[in-house]
Coordinates of C-alpha atoms in Angstrom, one line a residue:
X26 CA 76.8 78.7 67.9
X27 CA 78.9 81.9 68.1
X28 CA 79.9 81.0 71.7
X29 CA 80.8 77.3 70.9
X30 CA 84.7 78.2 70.1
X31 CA 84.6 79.9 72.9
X32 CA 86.4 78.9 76.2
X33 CA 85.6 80.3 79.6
X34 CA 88.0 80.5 82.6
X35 CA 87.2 77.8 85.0
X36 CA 90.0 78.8 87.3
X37 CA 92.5 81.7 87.3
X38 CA 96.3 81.9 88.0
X39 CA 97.6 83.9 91.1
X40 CA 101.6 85.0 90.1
X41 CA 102.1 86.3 93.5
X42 CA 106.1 86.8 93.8
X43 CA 106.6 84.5 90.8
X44 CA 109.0 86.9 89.3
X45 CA 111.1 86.4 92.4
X46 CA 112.0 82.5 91.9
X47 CA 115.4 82.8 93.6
X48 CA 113.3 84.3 96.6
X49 CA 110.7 81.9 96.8
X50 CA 112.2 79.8 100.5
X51 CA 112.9 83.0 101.8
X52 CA 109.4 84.5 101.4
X53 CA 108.1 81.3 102.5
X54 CA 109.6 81.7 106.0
X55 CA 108.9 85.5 106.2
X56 CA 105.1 85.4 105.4
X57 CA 105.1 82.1 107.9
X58 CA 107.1 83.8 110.6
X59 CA 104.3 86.6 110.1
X60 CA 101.2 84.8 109.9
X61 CA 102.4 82.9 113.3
X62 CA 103.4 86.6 114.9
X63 CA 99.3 87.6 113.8
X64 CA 97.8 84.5 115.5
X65 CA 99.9 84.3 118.7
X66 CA 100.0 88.1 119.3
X67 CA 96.2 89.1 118.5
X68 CA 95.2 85.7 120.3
X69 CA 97.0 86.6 123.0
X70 CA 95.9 90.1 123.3
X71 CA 92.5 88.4 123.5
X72 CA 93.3 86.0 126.3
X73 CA 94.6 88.8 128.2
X74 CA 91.7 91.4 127.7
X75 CA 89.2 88.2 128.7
X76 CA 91.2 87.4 131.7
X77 CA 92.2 90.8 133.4
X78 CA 88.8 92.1 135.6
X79 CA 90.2 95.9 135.4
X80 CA 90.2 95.8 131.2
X81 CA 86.3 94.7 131.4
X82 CA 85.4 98.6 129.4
X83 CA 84.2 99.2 126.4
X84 CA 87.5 99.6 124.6
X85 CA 88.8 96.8 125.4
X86 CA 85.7 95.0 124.6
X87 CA 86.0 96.3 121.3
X88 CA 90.1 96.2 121.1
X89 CA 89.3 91.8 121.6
X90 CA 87.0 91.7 118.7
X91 CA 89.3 93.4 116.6
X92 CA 91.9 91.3 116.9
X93 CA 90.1 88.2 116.3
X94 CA 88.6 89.8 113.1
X95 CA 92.4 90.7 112.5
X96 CA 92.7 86.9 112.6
X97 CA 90.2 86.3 110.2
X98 CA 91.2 88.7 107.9
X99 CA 94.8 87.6 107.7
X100 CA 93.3 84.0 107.5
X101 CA 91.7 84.7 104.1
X102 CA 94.9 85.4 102.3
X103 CA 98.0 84.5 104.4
X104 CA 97.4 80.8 104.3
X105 CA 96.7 80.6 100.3
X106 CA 99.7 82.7 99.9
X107 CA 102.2 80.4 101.6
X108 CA 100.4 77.1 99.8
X109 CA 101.0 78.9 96.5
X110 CA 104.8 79.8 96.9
X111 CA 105.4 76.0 98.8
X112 CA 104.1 74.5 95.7
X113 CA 105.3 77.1 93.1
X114 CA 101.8 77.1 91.9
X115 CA 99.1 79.9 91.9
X116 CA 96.0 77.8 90.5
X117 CA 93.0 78.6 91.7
X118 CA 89.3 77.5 91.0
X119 CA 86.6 80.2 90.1
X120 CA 84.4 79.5 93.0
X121 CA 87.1 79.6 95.2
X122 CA 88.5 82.4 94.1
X123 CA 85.2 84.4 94.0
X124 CA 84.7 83.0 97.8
X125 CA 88.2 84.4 98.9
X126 CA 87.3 87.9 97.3
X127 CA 83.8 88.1 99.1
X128 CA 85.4 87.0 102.1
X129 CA 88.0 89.4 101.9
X130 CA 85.6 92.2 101.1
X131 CA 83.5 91.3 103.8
X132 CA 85.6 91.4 106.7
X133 CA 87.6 94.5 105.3
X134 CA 84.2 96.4 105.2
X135 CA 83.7 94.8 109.0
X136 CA 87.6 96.6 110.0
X137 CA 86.6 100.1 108.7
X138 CA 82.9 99.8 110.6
X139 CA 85.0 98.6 114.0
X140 CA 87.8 101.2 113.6
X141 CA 84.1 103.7 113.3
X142 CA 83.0 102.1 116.6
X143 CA 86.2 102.8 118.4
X144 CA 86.9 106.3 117.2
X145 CA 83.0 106.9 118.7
X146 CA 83.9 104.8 121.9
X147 CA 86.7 106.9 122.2
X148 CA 84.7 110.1 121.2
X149 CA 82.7 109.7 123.7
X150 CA 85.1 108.8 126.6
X151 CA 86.5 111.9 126.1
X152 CA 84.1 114.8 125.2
X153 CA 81.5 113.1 127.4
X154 CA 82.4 111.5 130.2
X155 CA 79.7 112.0 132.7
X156 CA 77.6 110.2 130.2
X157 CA 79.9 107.2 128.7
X158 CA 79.2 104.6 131.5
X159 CA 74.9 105.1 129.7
X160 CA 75.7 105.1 126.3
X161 CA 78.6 103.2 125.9
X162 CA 76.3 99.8 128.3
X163 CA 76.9 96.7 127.5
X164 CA 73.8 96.3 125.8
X165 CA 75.0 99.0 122.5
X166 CA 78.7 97.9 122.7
X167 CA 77.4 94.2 121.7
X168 CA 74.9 95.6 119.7
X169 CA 77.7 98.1 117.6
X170 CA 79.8 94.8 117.6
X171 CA 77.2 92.6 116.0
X172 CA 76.1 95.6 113.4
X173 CA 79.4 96.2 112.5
X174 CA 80.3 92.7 111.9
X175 CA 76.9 92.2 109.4
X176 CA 76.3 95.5 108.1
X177 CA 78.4 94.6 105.0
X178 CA 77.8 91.2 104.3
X179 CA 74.8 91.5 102.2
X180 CA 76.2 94.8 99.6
X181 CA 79.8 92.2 99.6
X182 CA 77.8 89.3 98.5
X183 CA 76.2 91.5 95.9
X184 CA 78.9 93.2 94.7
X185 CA 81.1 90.1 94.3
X186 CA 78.2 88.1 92.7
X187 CA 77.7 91.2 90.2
X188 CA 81.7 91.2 89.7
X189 CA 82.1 87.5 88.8
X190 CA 79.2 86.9 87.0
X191 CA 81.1 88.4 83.9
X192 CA 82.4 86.8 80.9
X193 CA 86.0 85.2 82.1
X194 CA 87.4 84.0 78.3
X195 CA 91.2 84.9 79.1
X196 CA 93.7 85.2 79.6
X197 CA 93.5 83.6 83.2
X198 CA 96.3 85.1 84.8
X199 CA 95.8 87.4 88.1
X200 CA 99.4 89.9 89.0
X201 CA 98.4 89.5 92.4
X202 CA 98.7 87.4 95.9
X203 CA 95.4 86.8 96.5
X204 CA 91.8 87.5 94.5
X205 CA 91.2 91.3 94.5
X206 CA 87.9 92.2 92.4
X207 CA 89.7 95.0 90.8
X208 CA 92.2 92.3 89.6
X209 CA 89.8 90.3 88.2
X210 CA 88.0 92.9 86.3
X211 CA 91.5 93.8 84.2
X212 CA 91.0 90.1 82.7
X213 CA 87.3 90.4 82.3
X214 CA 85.7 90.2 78.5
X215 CA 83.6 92.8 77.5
X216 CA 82.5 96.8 79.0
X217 CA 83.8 96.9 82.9
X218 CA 82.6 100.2 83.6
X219 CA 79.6 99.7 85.0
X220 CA 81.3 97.2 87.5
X221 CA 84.2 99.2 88.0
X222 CA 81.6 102.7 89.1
X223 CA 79.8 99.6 91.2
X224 CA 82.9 98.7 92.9
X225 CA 83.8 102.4 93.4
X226 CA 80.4 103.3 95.1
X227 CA 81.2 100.2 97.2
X228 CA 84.2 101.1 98.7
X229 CA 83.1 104.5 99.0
X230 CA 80.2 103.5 101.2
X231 CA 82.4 100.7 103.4
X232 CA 85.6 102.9 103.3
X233 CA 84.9 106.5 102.7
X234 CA 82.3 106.8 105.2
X235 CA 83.4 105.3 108.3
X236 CA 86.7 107.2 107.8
X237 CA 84.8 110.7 107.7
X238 CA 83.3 109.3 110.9
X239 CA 86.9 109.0 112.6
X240 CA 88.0 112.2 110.9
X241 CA 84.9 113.7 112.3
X242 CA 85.1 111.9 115.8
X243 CA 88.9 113.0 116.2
X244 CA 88.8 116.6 115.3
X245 CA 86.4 116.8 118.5
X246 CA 88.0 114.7 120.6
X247 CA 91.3 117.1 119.5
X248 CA 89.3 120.4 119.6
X249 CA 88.4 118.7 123.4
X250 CA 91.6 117.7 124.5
X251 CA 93.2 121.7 123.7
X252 CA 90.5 123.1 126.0
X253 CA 91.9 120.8 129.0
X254 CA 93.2 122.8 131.7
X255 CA 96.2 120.2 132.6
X256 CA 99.0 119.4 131.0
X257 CA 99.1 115.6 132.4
X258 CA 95.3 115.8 131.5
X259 CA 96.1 116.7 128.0
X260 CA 98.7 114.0 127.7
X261 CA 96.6 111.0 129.1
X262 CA 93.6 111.6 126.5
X263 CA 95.9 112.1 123.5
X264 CA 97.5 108.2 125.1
X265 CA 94.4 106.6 124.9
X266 CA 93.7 107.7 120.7
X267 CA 97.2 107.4 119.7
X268 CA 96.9 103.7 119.1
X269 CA 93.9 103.7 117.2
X270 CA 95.1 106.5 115.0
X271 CA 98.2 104.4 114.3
X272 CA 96.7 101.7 113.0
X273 CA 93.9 103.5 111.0
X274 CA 96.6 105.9 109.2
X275 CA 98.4 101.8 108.3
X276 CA 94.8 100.5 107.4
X277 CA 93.0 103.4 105.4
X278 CA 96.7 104.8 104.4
X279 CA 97.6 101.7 102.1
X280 CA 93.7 100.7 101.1
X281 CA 92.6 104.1 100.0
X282 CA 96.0 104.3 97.7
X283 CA 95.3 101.0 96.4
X284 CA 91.6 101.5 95.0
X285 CA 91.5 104.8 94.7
X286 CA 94.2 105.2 92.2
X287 CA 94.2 106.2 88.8
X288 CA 94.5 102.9 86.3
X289 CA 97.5 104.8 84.4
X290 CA 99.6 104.1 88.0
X291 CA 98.5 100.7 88.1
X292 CA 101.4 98.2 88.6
X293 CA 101.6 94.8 89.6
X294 CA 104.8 95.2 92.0
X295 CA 103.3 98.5 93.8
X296 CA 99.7 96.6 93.7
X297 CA 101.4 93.5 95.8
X298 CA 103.0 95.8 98.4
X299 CA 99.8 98.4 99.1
X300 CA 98.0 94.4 99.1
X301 CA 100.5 93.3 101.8
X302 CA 100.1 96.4 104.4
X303 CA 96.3 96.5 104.8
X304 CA 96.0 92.8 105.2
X305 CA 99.1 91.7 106.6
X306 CA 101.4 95.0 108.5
X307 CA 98.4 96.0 109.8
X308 CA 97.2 92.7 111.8
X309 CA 101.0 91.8 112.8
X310 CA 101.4 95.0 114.3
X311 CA 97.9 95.4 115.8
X312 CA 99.2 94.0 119.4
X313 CA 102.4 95.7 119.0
X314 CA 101.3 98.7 118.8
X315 CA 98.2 98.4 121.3
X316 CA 100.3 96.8 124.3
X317 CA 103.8 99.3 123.9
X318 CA 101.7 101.7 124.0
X319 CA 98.9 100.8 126.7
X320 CA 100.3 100.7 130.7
X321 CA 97.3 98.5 131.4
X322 CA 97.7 96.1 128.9
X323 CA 101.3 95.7 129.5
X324 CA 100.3 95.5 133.8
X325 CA 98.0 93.1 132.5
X326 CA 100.3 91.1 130.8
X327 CA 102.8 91.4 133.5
X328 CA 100.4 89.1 135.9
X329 CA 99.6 86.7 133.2
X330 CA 103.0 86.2 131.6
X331 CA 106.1 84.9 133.9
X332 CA 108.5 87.3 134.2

């Protein structure tokens, strides 16, 4: 009888850039522009690494499934985005909105686990050579893809189930572009904390970990690379990480800001930009950055492209 009067969110309101109305075509056609520039560059960075016999290794197996999950992720919030400021309207049901955030969750623990994979691919390359054709087979490259596209999916479904199964009574309304669970728990009723500490340990897990693996795997492949006697030697094995490290400072940079931060330097503004890099810069400049600075990939494209 106490609960009768009251009334439970049944969906929630995304603002996005509604407090840039005068802005609204022009954000249309940049975030469509960009979400094009993701599919036809990462698409066509897979076509190429699928078609070219001499980029059938290891890293470029792994640099093909990383862009399509690039794809993907974009996928989750790009397309919702550019409905929402078409229509001028940010409504969004619960379920789907709880679907988006697992989703999004899912495949960002999936990016951290694949950037893992390739700091070890490239680990390995380097500081063991003579070995890398038997451990890095076939076999443990598809095996490493499958784990690290499933590893997270059951702790994302939980942790989004455990988030969204709280008391919604309002206000609905989400300062975001897209369903973050740490935006949905400022508009939760009741105690957050123990969702909050869950959602912590979470992205600690997902996030944290892998990245001490790539902090790890680079300070040996560094520590390797200084004891090489050549110059040209030197400069060819810092060519093949420099890539990767690119795009995991642009990944891990903007995410570990964004959820790692103190709640007293919360803001919506600097929450929609740090939102923006980790799941839109990064995938827009993922074959940017992997075919200016690849000689193979760009020989490769060279025969598949007209000139």
């Amino acid at each position: 009888m106490e609960r009768s009067n009251v009334t439970f969110v049944v969906e929630f309101i995304l603002l996005g850039f509604s407090e840039l109305p005068k802005l609204q075509n022009l954000l249309f056609g940049i975030f469509l522009i960009i979400y094009i520039n993701i599919l036809i560059g990462n698409g066509l960075l897979i076509v190429i690494i699928k078609m070219n016999p001499t980029l059938q290794t290891p890293m470029y197996f792994f640099l093909g499934n990383f862009s399509f999950l690039e794809i993907c992720y974009s996928s989750v919030t790009l397309p919702r985005l550019l409905r929402d400021i078409w229509t001028q309207k940010g409504n969004i049901l619960f379920l789907s909105c709880a679907t988006q955030s697992c989703f999004l969750y899912i495949l960002g623990a999936a990016e951290c686990l694949f950037l893992a994979v390739m700091a070890y691919d490239r680990y390995v390359a380097i500081c063991k050579p003579l070995y890398y054709p038997l451990i890095m087979n076939h076999k443990i490259c598809v095996q490493l893809v499958i784990a690290s596209w499933i590893t997270g999916i059951p702790a994302q479904i939980g942790v989004t189930y455990y988030i969204f199964s709280l008391n919604f009574c309002g206000p609905n309304k989400l300062n975001h572009i897209f369903c973050d669970s740490s935006t949905v728990l400022e508009v939760a009723c009741g105690d957050t904390y123990k969702k909050e500490v869950s959602l912590l340990v979470n992205t600690f897990i997902f996030v944290m970990i892998p990245f001490l693996l790539i902090l790890i795997s680079y300070f040996t492949i560094i520590a390797t690379i200084l004891k090489l006697p050549s110059t040209s030697g030197k400069s060819k094995a810092f060519s093949t990480c420099s890539s990767h490290l690119m795009v995991v400072c642009l990944f891990y940079g903007s995410g570990t800001i964004t959820y790692f931060r103190s709640k007293s330097s919360h803001s919506g503004k600097s929450s929609k930009v740090l939102a923006l890099f980790y799941t839109i810069v990064t995938p827009v400049l993922n074959p940017i950055i992997y075919s200016l600075r690849n000689k193979d990939v760009i020989a490769a494209m060279r025969k598949l492209l007209p000139k």
